[in-house]
Coordinates of C-alpha atoms and ligand atoms in Angstrom, one line a residue:
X1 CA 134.6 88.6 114.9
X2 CA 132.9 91.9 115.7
X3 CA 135.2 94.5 115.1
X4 CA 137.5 92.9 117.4
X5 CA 141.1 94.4 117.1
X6 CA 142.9 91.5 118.4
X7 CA 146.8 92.3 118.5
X8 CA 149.2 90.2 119.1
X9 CA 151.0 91.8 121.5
X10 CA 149.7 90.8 124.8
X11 CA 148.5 94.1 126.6
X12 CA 146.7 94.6 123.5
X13 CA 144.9 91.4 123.0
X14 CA 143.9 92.1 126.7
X15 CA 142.4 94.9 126.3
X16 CA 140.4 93.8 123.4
X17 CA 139.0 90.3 125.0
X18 CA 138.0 92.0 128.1
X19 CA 136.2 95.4 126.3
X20 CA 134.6 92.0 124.1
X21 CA 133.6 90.3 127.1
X22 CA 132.5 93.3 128.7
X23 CA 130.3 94.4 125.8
X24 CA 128.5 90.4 126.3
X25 CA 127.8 90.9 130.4
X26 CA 130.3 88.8 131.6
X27 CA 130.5 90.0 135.1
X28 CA 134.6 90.5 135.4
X29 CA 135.8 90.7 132.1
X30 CA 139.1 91.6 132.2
X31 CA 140.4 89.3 134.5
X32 CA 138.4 86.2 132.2
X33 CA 140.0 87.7 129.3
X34 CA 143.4 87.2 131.3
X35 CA 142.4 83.4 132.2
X36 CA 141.6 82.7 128.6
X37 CA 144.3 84.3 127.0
X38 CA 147.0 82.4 129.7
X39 CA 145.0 79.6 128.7
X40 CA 145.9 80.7 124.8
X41 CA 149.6 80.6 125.6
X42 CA 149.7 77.6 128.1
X43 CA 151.5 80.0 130.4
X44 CA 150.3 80.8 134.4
X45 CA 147.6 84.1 134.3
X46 CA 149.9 86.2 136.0
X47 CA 152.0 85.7 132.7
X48 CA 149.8 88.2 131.1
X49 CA 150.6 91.1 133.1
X50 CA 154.1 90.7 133.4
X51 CA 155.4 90.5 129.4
X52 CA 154.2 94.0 128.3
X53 CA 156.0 93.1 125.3
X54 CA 155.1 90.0 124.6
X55 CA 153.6 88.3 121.6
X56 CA 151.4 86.0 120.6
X57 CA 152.0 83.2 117.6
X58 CA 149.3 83.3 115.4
X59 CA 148.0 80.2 116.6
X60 CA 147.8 81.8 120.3
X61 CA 146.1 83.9 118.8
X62 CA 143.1 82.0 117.0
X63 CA 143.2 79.9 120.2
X64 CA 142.5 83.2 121.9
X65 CA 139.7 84.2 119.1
X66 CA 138.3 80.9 119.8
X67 CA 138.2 80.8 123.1
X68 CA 136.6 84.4 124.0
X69 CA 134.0 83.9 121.2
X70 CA 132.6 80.7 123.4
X71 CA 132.8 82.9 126.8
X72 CA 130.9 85.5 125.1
X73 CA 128.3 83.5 123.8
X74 CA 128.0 82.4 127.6
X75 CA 129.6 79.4 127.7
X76 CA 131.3 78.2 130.7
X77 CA 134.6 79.5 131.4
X78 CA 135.2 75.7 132.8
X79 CA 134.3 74.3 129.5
X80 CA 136.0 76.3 127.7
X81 CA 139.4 75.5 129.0
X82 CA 137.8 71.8 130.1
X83 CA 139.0 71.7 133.2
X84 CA 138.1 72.6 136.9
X85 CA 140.0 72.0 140.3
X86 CA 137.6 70.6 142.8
X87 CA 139.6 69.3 146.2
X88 CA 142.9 70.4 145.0
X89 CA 142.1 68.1 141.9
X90 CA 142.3 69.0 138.5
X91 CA 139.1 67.1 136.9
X92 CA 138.7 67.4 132.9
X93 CA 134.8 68.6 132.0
X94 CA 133.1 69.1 129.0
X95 CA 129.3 69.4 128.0
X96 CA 128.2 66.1 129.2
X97 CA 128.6 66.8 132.8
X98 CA 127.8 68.8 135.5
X99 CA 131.3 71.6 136.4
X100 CA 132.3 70.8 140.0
X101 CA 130.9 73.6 142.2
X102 CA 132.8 74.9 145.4
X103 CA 129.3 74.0 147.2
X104 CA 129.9 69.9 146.4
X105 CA 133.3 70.1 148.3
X106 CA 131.2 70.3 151.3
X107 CA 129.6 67.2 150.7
X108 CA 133.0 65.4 150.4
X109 CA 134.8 67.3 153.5
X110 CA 131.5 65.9 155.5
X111 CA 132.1 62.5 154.6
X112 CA 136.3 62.8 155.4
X113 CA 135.4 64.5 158.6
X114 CA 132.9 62.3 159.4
X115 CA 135.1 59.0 159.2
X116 CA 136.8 59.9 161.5
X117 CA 134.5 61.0 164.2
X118 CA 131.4 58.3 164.0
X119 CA 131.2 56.1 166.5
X120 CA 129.0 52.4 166.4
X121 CA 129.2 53.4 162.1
X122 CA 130.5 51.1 159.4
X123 CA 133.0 54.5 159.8
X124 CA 134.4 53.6 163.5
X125 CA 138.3 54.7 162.9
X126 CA 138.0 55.4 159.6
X127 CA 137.4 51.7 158.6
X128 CA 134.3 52.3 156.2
X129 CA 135.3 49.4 153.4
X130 CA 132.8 50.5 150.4
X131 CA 131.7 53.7 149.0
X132 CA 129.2 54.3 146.1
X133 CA 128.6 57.7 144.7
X134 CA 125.0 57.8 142.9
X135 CA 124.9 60.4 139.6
X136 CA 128.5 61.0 139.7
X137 CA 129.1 63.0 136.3
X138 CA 132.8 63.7 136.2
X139 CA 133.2 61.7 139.4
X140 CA 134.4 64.4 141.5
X141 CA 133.2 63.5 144.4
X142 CA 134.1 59.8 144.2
X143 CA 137.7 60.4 143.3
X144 CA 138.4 63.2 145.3
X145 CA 137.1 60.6 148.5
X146 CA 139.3 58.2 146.6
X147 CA 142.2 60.0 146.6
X148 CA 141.9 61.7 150.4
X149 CA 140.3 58.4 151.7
X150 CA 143.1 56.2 151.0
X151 CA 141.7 53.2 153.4
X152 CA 138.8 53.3 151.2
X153 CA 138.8 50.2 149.9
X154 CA 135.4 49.1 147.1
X155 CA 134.7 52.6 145.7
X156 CA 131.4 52.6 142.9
X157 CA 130.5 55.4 140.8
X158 CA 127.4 55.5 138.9
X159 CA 125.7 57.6 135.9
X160 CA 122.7 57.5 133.8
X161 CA 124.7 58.8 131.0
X162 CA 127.7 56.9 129.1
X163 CA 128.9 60.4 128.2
X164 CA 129.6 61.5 131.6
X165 CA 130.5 57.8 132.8
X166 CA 133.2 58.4 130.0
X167 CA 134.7 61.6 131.7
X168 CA 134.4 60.0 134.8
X169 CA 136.7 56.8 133.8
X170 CA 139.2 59.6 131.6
X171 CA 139.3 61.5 135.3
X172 CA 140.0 58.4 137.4
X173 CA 143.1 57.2 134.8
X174 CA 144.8 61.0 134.7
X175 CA 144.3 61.1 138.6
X176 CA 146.3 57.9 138.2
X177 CA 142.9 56.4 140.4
X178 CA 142.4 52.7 140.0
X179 CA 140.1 51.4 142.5
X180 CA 136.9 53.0 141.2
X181 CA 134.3 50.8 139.2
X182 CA 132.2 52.5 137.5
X183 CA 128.5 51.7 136.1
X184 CA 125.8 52.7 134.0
X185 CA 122.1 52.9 135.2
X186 CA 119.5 54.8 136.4
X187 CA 119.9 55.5 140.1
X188 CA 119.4 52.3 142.1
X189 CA 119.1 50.5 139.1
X190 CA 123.0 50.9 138.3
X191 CA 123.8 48.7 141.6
X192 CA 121.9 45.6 141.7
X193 CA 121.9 44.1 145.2
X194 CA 124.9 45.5 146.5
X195 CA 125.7 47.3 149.7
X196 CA 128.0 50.0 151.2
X197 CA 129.1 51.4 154.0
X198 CA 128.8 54.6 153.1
X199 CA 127.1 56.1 150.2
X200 CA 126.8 59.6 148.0
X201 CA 125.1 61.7 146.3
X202 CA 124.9 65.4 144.1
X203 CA 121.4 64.4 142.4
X204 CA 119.7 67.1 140.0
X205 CA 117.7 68.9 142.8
X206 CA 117.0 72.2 140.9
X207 CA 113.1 73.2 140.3
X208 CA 111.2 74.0 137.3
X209 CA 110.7 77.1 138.6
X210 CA 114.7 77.7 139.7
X211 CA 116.1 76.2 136.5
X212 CA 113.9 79.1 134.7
X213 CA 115.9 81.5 136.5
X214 CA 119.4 80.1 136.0
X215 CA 122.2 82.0 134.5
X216 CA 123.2 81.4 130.8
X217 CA 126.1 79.5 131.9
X218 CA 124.4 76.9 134.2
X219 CA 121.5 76.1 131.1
X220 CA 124.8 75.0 128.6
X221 CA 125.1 72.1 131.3
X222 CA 122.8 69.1 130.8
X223 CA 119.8 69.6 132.0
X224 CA 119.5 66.1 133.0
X225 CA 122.0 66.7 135.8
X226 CA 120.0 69.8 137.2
X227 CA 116.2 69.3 136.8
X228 CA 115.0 67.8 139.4
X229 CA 111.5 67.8 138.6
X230 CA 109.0 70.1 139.6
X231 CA 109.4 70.4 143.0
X232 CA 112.9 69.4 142.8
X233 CA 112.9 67.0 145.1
X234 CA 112.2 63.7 142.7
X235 CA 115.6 62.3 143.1
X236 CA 115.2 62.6 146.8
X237 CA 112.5 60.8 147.1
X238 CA 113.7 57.8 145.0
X239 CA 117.0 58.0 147.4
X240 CA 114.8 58.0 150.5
X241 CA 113.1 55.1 149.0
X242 CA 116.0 52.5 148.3
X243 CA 118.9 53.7 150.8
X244 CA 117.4 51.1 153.1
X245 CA 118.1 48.4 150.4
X246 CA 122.0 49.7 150.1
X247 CA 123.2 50.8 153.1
X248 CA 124.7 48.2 155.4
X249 CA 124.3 48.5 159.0
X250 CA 125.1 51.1 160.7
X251 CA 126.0 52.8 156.8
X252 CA 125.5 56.3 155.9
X253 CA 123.9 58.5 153.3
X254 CA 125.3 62.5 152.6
X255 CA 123.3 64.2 149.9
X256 CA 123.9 67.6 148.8
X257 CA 120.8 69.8 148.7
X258 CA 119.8 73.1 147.7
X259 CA 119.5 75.7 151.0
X260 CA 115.9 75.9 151.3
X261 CA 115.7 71.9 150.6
X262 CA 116.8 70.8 154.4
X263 CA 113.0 70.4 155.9
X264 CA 111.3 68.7 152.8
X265 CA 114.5 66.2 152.2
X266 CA 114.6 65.6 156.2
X267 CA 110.9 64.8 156.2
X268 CA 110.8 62.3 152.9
X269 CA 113.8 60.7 154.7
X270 CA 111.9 60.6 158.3
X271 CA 108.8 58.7 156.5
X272 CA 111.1 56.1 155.1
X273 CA 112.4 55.6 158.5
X274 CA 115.9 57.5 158.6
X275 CA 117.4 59.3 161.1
X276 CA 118.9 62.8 159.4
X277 CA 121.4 65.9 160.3
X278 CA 122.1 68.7 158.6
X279 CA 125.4 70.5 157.3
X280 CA 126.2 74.0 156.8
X281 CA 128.2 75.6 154.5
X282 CA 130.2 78.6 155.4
X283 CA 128.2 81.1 154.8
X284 CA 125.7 79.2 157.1
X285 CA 123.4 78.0 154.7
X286 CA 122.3 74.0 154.4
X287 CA 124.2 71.9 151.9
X288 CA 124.1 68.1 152.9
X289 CA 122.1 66.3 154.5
X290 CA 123.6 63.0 156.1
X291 CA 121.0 60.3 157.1
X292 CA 121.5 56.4 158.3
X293 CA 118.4 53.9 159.6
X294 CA 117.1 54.7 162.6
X295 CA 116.2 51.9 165.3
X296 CA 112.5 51.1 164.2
X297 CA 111.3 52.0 167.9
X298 CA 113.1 55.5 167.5
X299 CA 110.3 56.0 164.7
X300 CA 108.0 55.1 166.5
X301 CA 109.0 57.3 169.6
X302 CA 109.1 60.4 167.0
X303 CA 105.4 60.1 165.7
X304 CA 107.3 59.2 162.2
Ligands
LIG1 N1 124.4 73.6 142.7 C1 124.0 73.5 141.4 C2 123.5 74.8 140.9 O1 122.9 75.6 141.6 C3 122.9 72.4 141.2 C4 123.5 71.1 141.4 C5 122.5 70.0 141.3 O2 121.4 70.1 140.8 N2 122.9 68.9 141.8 O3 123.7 75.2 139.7

């Protein structure tokens, strides 16, 4: 591996992976090269700095190699080690799905806040019975509502891809998560006739124009869970057009959106006669959008 001097003795094998990491942009090398090599020796990251004179077996070691040659070639640190904590979670991920983002937890912390708060909503004390989360990759979102929702009862999570259905169903069994069903299909397509009280939704909302711009990192995930058409708003507007079908009444919709996304996904939702509020995140930029039917003379009143 380029010229990589990779002692065994831990400062030294530090040293090494960060210059290495350094040398292939990654933006804080050193303390990635202390994640991977913890991850090498199955040991906490502050580990590394305390055993000056520690070793490494030789099979740390090629674990090590192996692990900073994928970082360097710009693969996700999170699939790398295949995991990622999302809600105080610990979800497995590999290439067929989307990593968890920090962003998405806002979408779940609207929902649990919300449950508690909505008045005249399938929410009223918490009492929401069903939950479907649309596009749901390594199902973060639904099993993370799963988990801190315990009066959740009917929980759906669906995916266009068996791949990332498959991480979703390995997730739900090592969360120890029974309740979910999960199922295959394109968007509304994967739920047939059903209803819910409440409903979900990460969909790929990412431009052509954006994805073109995205790091290294971000293209190694599937495209198919970022693209979002040209605009980026395709998914939205297939959302807007069948929530109607799938909510029940008095049910709600929280998407996650992009920050410059809250006006056009308010507006497709306005036109298919939905009633819409926005969330920040904490740096004060819009994240989800939350929308439920609005009474048909509301529209009317609104010019919509
Ligand atoms: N937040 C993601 C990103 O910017 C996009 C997630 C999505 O398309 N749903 O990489």
């Amino acid at each position: 591996m380029e010229g990589l001097d990779l002692s065994t003795q831990i400062p030294q094998a530090l040293d090494a992976g960060g210059q290495m990491l350094a040398r292939h942009g990654i933006e804080d090398p050193r303390t990635e090269a202390a994640l991977l090599l913890a991850f090498a020796l199955k040991k906490p990251r502050e580990y590394v700095y305390m055993e000056p004179d520690g070793y490494l077996t030789a099979e740390q070691s090629e674990t090590y190699r192996q692990a900073l040659e994928q970082r360097a070639r710009r693969v996700p640190y999170a699939y790398v080690v295949g995991k990622r904590e999302f809600m105080g979670l610990e979800f497995f991920v590999n290439r067929s799905v989307l990593i968890p983002r920090p962003d998405t937890e806002i979408l779940v912390e609207t929902v649990l806040r919300s449950r508690c708060e909505d008045q005249g909503s399938g929410f009223e004390g918490g009492t929401a019975q069903s939950l479907l989360d649309l596009c749901t990759g390594s199902g973060a979102v639904a099993l993370a509502l799963a988990v801190h929702w315990p009066e959740l009862g009917l929980i759906m999570g669906t995916d266009i891809s068996d791949e990332a259905l498959g991480v979703a169903r390995f997730n739900a069994e090592r969360l120890g998560v029974s309740r979910v069903v999960w199922e295959k299909g394109d968007l509304w397509d994967a739920v047939g006739e059903r209803v819910f009280d409440c409903i979900t939704v990460n969909p790929p909302y990412i431009s052509t124009e954006d994805y073109g711009l995205c790091a290294p990192e971000v293209r190694c995930e599937p495209r198919l869970a970022l693209w979002g058409g040209v605009d980026g708003l395709d998914y939205y507007r297939r959302i807007a057009a069948g929530a109607g079908q799938h909510l029940k009444a008095g049910g709600k919709i929280y998407m996650e959106i992009a920050w410059n996304q809250a006006d056009s996904v308010r507006g497709l939702l306005e036109r298919a006669g939905f009633v819409s509020e926005v969330f920040r995140d904490l740096a004060g930029r819009d994240r989800v959008v939350a929308a439920w039917v609005g009474h048909p003379k509301m529209a009317e009143i609104q010019g919509v």
